PDB file of C-alpha atoms in Angstrom:
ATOM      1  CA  UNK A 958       0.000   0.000   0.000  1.00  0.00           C
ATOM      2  CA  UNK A 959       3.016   2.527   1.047  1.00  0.00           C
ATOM      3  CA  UNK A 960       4.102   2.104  -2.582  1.00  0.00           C
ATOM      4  CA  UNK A 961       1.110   2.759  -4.173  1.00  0.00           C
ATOM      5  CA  UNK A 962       0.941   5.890  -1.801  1.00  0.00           C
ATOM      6  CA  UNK A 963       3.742   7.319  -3.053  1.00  0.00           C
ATOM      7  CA  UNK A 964       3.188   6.709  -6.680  1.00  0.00           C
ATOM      8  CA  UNK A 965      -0.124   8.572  -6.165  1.00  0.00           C
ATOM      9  CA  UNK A 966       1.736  11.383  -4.864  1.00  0.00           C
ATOM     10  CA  UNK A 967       4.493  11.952  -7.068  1.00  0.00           C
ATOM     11  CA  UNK A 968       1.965  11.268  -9.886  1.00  0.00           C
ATOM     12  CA  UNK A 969      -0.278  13.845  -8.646  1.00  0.00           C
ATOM     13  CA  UNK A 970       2.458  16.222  -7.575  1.00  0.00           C
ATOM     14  CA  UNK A 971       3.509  15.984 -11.812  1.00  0.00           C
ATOM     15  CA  UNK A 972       0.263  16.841 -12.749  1.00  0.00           C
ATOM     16  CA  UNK A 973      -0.236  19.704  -9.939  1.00  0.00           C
ATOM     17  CA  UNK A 974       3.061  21.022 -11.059  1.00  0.00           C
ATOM     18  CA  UNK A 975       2.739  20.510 -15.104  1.00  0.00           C
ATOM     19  CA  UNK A 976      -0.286  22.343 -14.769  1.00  0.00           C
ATOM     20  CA  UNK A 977      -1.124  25.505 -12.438  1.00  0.00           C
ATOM     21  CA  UNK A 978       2.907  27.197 -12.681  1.00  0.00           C
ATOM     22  CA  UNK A 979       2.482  27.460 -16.535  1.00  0.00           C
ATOM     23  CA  UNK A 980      -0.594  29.171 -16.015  1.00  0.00           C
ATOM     24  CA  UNK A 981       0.770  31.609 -14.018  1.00  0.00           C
ATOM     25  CA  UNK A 982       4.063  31.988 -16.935  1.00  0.00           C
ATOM     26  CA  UNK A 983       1.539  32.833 -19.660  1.00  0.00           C
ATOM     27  CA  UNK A 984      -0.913  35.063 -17.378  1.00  0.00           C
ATOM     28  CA  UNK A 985       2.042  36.702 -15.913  1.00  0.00           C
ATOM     29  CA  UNK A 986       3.003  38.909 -18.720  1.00  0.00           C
ATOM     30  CA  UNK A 987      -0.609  39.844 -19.499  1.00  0.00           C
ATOM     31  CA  UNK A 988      -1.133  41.254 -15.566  1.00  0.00           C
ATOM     32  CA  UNK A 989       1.724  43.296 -16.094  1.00  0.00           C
ATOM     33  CA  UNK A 990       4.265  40.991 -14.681  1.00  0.00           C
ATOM     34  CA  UNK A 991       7.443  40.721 -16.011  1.00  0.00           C
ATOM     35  CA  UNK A 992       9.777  38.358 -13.807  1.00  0.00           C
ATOM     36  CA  UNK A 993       7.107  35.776 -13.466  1.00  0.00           C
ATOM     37  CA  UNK A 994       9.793  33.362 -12.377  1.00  0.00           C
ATOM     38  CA  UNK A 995      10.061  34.906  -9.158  1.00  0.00           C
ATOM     39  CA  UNK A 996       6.938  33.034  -8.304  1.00  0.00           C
ATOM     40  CA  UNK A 997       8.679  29.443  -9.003  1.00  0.00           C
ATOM     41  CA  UNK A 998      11.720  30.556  -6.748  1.00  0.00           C
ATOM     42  CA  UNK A 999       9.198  31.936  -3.927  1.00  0.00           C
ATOM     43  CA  UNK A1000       6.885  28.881  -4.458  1.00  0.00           C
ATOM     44  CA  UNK A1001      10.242  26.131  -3.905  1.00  0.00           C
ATOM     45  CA  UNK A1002      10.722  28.259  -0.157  1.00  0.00           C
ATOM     46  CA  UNK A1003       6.962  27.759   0.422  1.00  0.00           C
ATOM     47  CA  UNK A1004       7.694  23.828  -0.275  1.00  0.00           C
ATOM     48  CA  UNK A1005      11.274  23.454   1.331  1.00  0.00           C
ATOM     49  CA  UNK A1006       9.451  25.060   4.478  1.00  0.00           C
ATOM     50  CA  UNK A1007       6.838  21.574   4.334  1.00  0.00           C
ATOM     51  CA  UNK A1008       4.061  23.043   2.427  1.00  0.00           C
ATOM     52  CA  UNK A1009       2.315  24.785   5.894  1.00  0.00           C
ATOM     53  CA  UNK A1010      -0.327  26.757   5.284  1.00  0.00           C
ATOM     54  CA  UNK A1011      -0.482  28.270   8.592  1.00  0.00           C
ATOM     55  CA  UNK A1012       3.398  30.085   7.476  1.00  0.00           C
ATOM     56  CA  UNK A1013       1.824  31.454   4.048  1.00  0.00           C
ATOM     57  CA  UNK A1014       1.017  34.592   5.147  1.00  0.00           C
ATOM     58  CA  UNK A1015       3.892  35.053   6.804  1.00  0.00           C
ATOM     59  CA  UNK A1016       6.523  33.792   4.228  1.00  0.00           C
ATOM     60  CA  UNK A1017       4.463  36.441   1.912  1.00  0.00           C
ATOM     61  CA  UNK A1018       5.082  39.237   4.221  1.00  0.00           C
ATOM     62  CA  UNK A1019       8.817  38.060   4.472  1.00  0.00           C
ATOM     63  CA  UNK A1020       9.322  38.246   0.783  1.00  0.00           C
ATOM     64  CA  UNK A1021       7.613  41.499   1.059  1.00  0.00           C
ATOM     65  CA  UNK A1022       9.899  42.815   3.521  1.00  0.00           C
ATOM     66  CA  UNK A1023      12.363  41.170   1.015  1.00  0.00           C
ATOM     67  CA  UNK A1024      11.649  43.617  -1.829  1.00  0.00           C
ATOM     68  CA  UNK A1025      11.455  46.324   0.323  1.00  0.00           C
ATOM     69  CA  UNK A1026      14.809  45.592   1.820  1.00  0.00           C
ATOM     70  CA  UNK A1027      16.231  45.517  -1.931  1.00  0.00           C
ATOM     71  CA  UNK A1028      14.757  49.238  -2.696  1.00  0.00           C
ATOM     72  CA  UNK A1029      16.589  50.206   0.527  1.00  0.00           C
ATOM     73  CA  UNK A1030      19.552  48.560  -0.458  1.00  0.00           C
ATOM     74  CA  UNK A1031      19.977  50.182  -3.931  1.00  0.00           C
ATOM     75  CA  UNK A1032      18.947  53.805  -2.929  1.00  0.00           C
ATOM     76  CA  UNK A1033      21.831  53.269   0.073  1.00  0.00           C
ATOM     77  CA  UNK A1034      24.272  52.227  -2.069  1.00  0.00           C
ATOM     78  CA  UNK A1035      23.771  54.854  -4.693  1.00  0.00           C
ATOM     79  CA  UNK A1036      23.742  57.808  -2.098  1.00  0.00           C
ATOM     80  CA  UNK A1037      27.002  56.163  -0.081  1.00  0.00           C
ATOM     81  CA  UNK A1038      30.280  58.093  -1.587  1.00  0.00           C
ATOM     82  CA  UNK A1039      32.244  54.940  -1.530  1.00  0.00           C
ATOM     83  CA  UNK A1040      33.690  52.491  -3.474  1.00  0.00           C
ATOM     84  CA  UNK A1041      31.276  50.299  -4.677  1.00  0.00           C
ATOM     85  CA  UNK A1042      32.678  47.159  -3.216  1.00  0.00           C
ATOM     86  CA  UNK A1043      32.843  48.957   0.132  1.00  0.00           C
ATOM     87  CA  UNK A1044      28.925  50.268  -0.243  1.00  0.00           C
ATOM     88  CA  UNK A1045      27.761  46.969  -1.087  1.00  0.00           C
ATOM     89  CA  UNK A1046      29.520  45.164   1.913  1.00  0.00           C
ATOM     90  CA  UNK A1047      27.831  47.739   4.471  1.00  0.00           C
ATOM     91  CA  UNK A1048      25.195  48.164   3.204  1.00  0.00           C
ATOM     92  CA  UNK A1049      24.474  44.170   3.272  1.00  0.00           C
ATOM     93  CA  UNK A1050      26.377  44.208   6.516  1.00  0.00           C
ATOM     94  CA  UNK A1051      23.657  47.061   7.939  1.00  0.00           C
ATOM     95  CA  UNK A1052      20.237  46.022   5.621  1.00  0.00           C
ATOM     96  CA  UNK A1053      21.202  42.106   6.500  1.00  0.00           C
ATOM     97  CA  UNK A1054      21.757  42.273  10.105  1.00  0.00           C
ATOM     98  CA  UNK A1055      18.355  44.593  10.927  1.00  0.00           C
ATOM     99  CA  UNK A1056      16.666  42.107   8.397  1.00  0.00           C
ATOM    100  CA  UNK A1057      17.558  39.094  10.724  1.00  0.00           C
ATOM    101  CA  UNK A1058      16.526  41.208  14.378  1.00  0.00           C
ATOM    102  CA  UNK A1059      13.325  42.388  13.004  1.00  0.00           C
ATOM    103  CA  UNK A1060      12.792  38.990  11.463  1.00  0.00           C
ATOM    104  CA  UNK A1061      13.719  37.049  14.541  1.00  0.00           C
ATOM    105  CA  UNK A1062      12.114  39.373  16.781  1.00  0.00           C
ATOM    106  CA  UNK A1063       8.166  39.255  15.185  1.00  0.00           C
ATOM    107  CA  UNK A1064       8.839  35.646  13.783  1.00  0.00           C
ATOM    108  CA  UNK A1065       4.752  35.461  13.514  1.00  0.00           C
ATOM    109  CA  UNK A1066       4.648  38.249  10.935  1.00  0.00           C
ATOM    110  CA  UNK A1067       7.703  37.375   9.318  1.00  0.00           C
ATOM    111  CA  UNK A1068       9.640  34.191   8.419  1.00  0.00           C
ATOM    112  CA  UNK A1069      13.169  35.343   7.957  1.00  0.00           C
ATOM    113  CA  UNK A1070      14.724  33.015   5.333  1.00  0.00           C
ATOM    114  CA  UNK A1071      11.668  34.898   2.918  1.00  0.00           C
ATOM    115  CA  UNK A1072      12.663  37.843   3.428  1.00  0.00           C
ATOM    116  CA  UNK A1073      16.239  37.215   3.120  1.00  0.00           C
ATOM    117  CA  UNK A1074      15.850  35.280  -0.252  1.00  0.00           C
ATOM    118  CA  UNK A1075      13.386  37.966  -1.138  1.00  0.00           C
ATOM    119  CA  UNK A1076      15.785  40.379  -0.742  1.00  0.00           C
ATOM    120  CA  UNK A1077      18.091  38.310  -2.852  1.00  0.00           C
ATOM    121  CA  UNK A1078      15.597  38.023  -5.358  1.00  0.00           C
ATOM    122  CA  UNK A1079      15.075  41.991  -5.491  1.00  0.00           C
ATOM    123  CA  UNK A1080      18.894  42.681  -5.341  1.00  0.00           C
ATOM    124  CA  UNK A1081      18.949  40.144  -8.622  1.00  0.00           C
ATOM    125  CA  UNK A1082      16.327  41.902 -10.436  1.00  0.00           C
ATOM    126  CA  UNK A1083      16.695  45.257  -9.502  1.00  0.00           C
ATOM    127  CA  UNK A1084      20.110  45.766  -8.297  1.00  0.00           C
ATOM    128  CA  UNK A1085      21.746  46.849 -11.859  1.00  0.00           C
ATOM    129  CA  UNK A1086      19.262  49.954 -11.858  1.00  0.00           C
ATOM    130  CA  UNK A1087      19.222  53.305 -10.511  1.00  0.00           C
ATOM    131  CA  UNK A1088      15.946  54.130  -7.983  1.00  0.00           C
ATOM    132  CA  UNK A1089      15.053  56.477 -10.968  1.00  0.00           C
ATOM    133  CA  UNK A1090      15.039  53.016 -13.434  1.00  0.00           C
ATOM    134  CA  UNK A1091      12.756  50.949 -11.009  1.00  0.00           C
ATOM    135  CA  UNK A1092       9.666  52.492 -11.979  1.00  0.00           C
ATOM    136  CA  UNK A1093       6.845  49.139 -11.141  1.00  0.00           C
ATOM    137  CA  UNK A1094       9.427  46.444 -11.074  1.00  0.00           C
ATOM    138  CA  UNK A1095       9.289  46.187  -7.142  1.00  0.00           C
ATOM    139  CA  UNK A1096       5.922  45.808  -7.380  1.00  0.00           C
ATOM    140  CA  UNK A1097       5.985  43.392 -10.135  1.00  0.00           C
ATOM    141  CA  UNK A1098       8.136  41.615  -8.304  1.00  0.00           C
ATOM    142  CA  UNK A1099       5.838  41.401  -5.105  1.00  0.00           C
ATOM    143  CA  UNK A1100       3.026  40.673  -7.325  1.00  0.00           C
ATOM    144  CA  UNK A1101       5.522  37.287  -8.297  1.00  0.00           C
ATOM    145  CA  UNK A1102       6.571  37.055  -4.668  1.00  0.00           C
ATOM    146  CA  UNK A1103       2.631  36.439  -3.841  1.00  0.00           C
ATOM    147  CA  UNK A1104       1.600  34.472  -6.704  1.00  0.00           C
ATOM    148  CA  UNK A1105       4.627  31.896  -5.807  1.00  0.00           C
ATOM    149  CA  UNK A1106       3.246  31.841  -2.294  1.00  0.00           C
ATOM    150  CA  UNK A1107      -0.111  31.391  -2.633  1.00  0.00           C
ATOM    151  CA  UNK A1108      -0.876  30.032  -6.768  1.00  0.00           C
ATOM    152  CA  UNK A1109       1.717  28.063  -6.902  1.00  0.00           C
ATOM    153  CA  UNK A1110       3.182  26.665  -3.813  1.00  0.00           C
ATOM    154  CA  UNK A1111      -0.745  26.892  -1.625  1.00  0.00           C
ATOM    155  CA  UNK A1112      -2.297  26.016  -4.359  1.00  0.00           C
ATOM    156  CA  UNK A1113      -0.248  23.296  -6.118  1.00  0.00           C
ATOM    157  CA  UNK A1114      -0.299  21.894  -2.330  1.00  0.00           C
ATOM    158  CA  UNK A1115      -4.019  22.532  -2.205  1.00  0.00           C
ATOM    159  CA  UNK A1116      -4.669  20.959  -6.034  1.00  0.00           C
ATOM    160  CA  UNK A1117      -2.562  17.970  -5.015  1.00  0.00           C
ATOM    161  CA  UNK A1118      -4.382  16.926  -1.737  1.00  0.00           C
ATOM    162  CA  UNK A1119      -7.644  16.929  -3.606  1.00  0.00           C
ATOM    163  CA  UNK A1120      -6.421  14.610  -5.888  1.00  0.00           C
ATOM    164  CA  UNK A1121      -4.950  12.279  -3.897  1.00  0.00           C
ATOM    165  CA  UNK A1122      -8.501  12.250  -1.599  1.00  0.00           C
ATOM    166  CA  UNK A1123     -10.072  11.472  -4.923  1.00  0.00           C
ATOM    167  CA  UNK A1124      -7.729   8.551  -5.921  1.00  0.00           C
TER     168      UNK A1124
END
């Protein structure tokens, strides 16, 4: 029986997965999204974390934080007079270490390893523009950040379960 179990889960895992992420690919662009793909890297945190619901909202609101941080991070580091070596180590030094107390210290609003891979994510994205460049791209990015959360990794989850009740 354990076998069969896990067939039926991996089979309807493919199928959860095939389908619902391309959706979002293809809608993406057409709500204004660019960097779509944000929501499969957001989505795999979701998972890696054990699919728990009861985190979603607060993985969201880390990645949030996350895109924030990244806004922060690139309007410090173009203001700093520095090398730019120099402004990116303290200003990750600085942005990072905050990131982690506030994080740590309200761990049911935030989940800290969002925000700090969301704040990877915006640094990706965004960090080879000037604040003047950025125009909607932080929001398109939290737009991603929120679709990986709760489309994709919820409701992949969500999709999957049902099947497997059915089988």
């Amino acid at each position: 029986m354990e076998k069969r179990q896990k067939k039926v889960n991996m089979l309807t895992l493919a199928l959860g997965i095939a389908l619902l992420p391309p959706i979002w690919a293809v809608a993406a662009p057409y709500l204004g999204v660019e960097v779509g793909a944000v929501a499969l890297i957001c989505a795999g945190l979701y998972v890696a974390n054990g699919n728990n619901q009861k985190d979603a909202l607060k993985i969201a609101a880390g990645f949030l934080a996350g895109d924030v941080w990244a806004v922060a991070a690139i309007f410090v580091m173009e203001k700093l007079p520095l090398p730019s070596n120099v402004e990116l180590y303290l200003t990750l030094f600085v942005l990072g270490g905050i990131a982690v107390l506030i994080g740590e210290t309200l761990p049911k609003v935030f989940f800290t390893p969002a925000w700090l891979c969301g704040w990877a994510i915006g640094l990706t994205v965004m960090g080879p523009m000037k604040v003047s460049e950025l125009g909607r791209m932080p929001m398109q990015i939290g737009a991603a950040m929120i679709a990986g959360v709760f489309y994709v990794g919820v409701g992949v989850d969500a999709f999957q379960k049902f099947l497997v009740r059915k089988l």
